[in-house]
Amino acid sequence: MSPLAKALTALIDHNDGRPLSKGADDIGSADRAATPRDSSRAAQTAITCADSSLRPGFERLDRDETRIKAASPVFGAAWSTGVYLCYDWPFDGERATPQVNADGAAPVLVVGGTGDPTTPYPGARHMARALGDGVGVLLTAEEEGHGTYPQNRCVTERVDQYLRTGRTPAPGTVCRGSMS
């Protein structure tokens, strides 16, 4: 059994999160003082707030939370307060959709999962088209869940090839679900 599976078993079966926490702490430099703590939350905030001009105040929280939960029974409760992430962000964000057409550029591989709840597949199709003919090349992963690289072997092989050689898979390539 893998260390992650053991840690999750300890958490689920014995309500013991210590192995999972220890595993998370073991990632990074052996010198913990020299290794900054995970900055993914700060990065997510900065990216989100730079990408959006939305700055709602907390007076709308109850109304918006109810509306978001109704719209998304699965994710609404967890994400409903996320719209307030930028309420006191000190910089203006952009709500513009930038021009991404790259006619004449080298091919750009765009990977989209048909069952991705976080970055829906139609967005990947749109991005590949927006990049321009012969530039945006869509690799479709018929897969459930967010993120297929490096979990899906087929996707991983094609992305790795693209990163090593600059060659994209043939237009219309589909990788069937094979998360490993």
Tab-separated table of C-alpha atoms in Angstrom:
chain	number	residue	atom	x	y	z
A	1	MET	CA	0.000	0.000	0.000
A	2	SER	CA	1.370	3.437	-0.949
A	3	PRO	CA	2.233	5.971	1.778
A	4	LEU	CA	-0.645	8.178	0.653
A	5	ALA	CA	-3.119	5.277	0.815
A	6	LYS	CA	-1.864	4.403	4.318
A	7	ALA	CA	-2.214	8.010	5.456
A	8	LEU	CA	-5.741	8.269	4.045
A	9	THR	CA	-6.687	4.953	5.655
A	10	ALA	CA	-5.447	6.246	9.013
A	11	LEU	CA	-7.527	9.380	8.567
A	12	ILE	CA	-10.705	7.635	7.399
A	13	ASP	CA	-10.613	4.497	9.541
A	14	HIS	CA	-8.997	5.857	12.705
A	15	ASN	CA	-9.654	9.603	12.561
A	16	ASP	CA	-5.866	10.102	12.684
A	17	GLY	CA	-4.599	12.850	10.395
A	18	ARG	CA	-1.022	12.803	11.679
A	19	PRO	CA	0.404	10.593	8.870
A	20	LEU	CA	-1.224	12.785	6.238
A	21	SER	CA	0.041	15.957	7.898
A	22	LYS	CA	3.535	14.499	8.279
A	23	GLY	CA	3.582	13.591	4.594
A	24	ALA	CA	2.632	17.133	3.665
A	25	ASP	CA	5.347	18.535	5.926
A	26	ASP	CA	7.949	16.230	4.391
A	27	ILE	CA	7.616	17.872	0.982
A	28	GLY	CA	10.368	20.393	0.260
A	29	SER	CA	13.760	21.132	1.692
A	30	ALA	CA	15.207	19.180	4.613
A	31	ASP	CA	15.913	22.593	6.136
A	32	ARG	CA	12.356	23.601	7.043
A	33	ALA	CA	13.490	27.112	8.025
A	34	ALA	CA	14.814	27.643	4.477
A	35	THR	CA	11.653	26.353	2.806
A	36	PRO	CA	8.748	28.772	2.565
A	37	ARG	CA	5.383	27.354	3.533
A	38	ASP	CA	3.012	26.542	0.715
A	39	SER	CA	2.132	29.748	-1.096
A	40	SER	CA	-0.590	28.302	-3.324
A	41	ARG	CA	-3.366	30.135	-1.487
A	42	ALA	CA	-1.595	33.475	-1.870
A	43	ALA	CA	-0.916	32.746	-5.535
A	44	GLN	CA	-4.553	31.767	-6.124
A	45	THR	CA	-5.728	34.993	-4.480
A	46	ALA	CA	-3.365	37.138	-6.542
A	47	ILE	CA	-4.330	35.445	-9.809
A	48	THR	CA	-8.050	35.530	-9.073
A	49	CYS	CA	-8.045	39.161	-8.010
A	50	ALA	CA	-5.895	40.234	-10.968
A	51	ASP	CA	-8.264	38.436	-13.353
A	52	SER	CA	-11.476	39.917	-11.987
A	53	SER	CA	-12.774	43.361	-11.182
A	54	LEU	CA	-15.452	41.824	-8.935
A	55	ARG	CA	-15.205	43.304	-5.408
A	56	PRO	CA	-18.507	42.510	-3.640
A	57	GLY	CA	-19.058	43.632	-0.077
A	58	PHE	CA	-20.119	41.299	2.713
A	59	GLU	CA	-23.605	42.817	2.880
A	60	ARG	CA	-24.508	40.526	-0.061
A	61	LEU	CA	-23.052	37.374	1.517
A	62	ASP	CA	-26.256	35.650	2.678
A	63	ARG	CA	-28.157	36.313	-0.551
A	64	ASP	CA	-25.271	35.316	-2.804
A	65	GLU	CA	-24.402	32.244	-0.735
A	66	THR	CA	-27.971	30.931	-1.084
A	67	ARG	CA	-27.967	31.594	-4.838
A	68	ILE	CA	-24.568	29.915	-5.357
A	69	LYS	CA	-25.533	26.841	-3.325
A	70	ALA	CA	-28.735	26.497	-5.370
A	71	ALA	CA	-26.804	26.794	-8.627
A	72	SER	CA	-24.175	24.242	-7.596
A	73	PRO	CA	-25.359	21.703	-5.013
A	74	VAL	CA	-22.023	19.865	-5.191
A	75	PHE	CA	-19.533	22.745	-4.959
A	76	GLY	CA	-21.698	25.675	-3.877
A	77	ALA	CA	-21.275	25.291	-0.125
A	78	ALA	CA	-17.510	25.034	-0.377
A	79	TRP	CA	-17.067	27.803	-2.919
A	80	SER	CA	-19.863	30.221	-2.063
A	81	THR	CA	-17.691	32.554	-0.022
A	82	GLY	CA	-14.944	32.453	-2.656
A	83	VAL	CA	-16.594	35.358	-4.453
A	84	TYR	CA	-15.476	37.512	-1.507
A	85	LEU	CA	-11.837	36.555	-1.935
A	86	CYS	CA	-10.978	39.968	-3.394
A	87	TYR	CA	-13.260	42.225	-1.351
A	88	ASP	CA	-10.311	44.155	0.125
A	89	TRP	CA	-7.728	43.500	-2.596
A	90	PRO	CA	-5.913	46.828	-3.041
A	91	PHE	CA	-5.544	46.698	-6.839
A	92	ASP	CA	-8.050	46.843	-9.658
A	93	GLY	CA	-8.530	43.651	-11.609
A	94	GLU	CA	-9.280	43.120	-15.261
A	95	ARG	CA	-12.537	41.761	-16.506
A	96	ALA	CA	-11.443	41.828	-20.129
A	97	THR	CA	-11.168	38.814	-22.350
A	98	PRO	CA	-7.792	39.216	-24.012
A	99	GLN	CA	-7.175	38.551	-27.680
A	100	VAL	CA	-5.280	35.255	-27.876
A	101	ASN	CA	-5.131	34.740	-31.634
A	102	ALA	CA	-1.597	33.687	-32.481
A	103	ASP	CA	-1.674	33.236	-36.257
A	104	GLY	CA	1.709	32.102	-37.493
A	105	ALA	CA	2.906	30.893	-34.087
A	106	ALA	CA	4.209	27.408	-33.450
A	107	PRO	CA	1.464	24.932	-32.508
A	108	VAL	CA	0.132	25.252	-28.966
A	109	LEU	CA	-1.204	22.117	-27.279
A	110	VAL	CA	-4.447	22.641	-25.366
A	111	VAL	CA	-5.617	19.755	-23.152
A	112	GLY	CA	-9.270	19.494	-22.158
A	113	GLY	CA	-11.053	16.879	-20.075
A	114	THR	CA	-14.665	16.148	-20.989
A	115	GLY	CA	-15.621	15.541	-17.351
A	116	ASP	CA	-13.609	18.325	-15.696
A	117	PRO	CA	-15.868	20.219	-13.260
A	118	THR	CA	-13.326	22.988	-12.624
A	119	THR	CA	-12.147	23.882	-16.128
A	120	PRO	CA	-14.997	22.756	-18.386
A	121	TYR	CA	-14.201	21.172	-21.739
A	122	PRO	CA	-16.001	23.811	-23.841
A	123	GLY	CA	-13.406	26.318	-22.602
A	124	ALA	CA	-10.560	24.174	-23.941
A	125	ARG	CA	-12.318	23.867	-27.310
A	126	HIS	CA	-12.843	27.631	-27.379
A	127	MET	CA	-9.177	28.331	-26.511
A	128	ALA	CA	-7.863	25.998	-29.217
A	129	ARG	CA	-10.089	27.724	-31.807
A	130	ALA	CA	-9.225	31.211	-30.535
A	131	LEU	CA	-5.495	30.569	-30.920
A	132	GLY	CA	-6.050	30.245	-34.658
A	133	ASP	CA	-5.962	27.689	-37.439
A	134	GLY	CA	-2.929	25.466	-37.214
A	135	VAL	CA	-1.907	26.979	-33.872
A	136	GLY	CA	-4.334	25.692	-31.239
A	137	VAL	CA	-4.337	21.891	-31.183
A	138	LEU	CA	-6.875	20.320	-28.843
A	139	LEU	CA	-6.061	17.046	-27.101
A	140	THR	CA	-9.292	15.650	-25.669
A	141	ALA	CA	-9.241	13.504	-22.536
A	142	GLU	CA	-12.441	11.540	-22.055
A	143	GLU	CA	-11.921	11.558	-18.323
A	144	GLU	CA	-13.730	12.538	-15.145
A	145	GLY	CA	-12.118	14.904	-12.680
A	146	HIS	CA	-9.912	17.978	-12.752
A	147	GLY	CA	-6.503	17.668	-14.333
A	148	THR	CA	-5.438	14.768	-16.497
A	149	TYR	CA	-1.688	15.375	-16.593
A	150	PRO	CA	0.137	13.329	-15.308
A	151	GLN	CA	-2.661	11.004	-14.123
A	152	ASN	CA	-3.815	9.859	-17.564
A	153	ARG	CA	-1.083	7.844	-19.318
A	154	CYS	CA	-2.253	8.732	-22.826
A	155	VAL	CA	-2.365	12.457	-22.047
A	156	THR	CA	0.992	12.318	-20.274
A	157	GLU	CA	2.706	10.637	-23.238
A	158	ARG	CA	1.389	13.230	-25.682
A	159	VAL	CA	2.101	16.241	-23.467
A	160	ASP	CA	5.606	14.968	-22.706
A	161	GLN	CA	6.236	14.480	-26.433
A	162	TYR	CA	5.045	18.043	-27.093
A	163	LEU	CA	7.264	19.441	-24.340
A	164	ARG	CA	10.309	17.500	-25.584
A	165	THR	CA	9.896	17.999	-29.326
A	166	GLY	CA	7.328	20.740	-29.966
A	167	ARG	CA	5.244	18.255	-31.971
A	168	THR	CA	1.573	18.085	-31.134
A	169	PRO	CA	-0.605	15.019	-31.516
A	170	ALA	CA	-2.754	14.878	-34.621
A	171	PRO	CA	-5.761	17.215	-34.494
A	172	GLY	CA	-8.757	15.347	-33.100
A	173	THR	CA	-6.698	13.010	-30.881
A	174	VAL	CA	-8.775	11.602	-28.027
A	175	CYS	CA	-7.386	9.907	-24.939
A	176	ARG	CA	-9.845	7.560	-23.258
A	177	GLY	CA	-10.097	7.489	-19.460
A	178	SER	CA	-7.054	5.779	-18.006
A	179	MET	CA	-6.218	7.547	-14.767
A	180	SER	CA	-3.544	5.541	-13.035
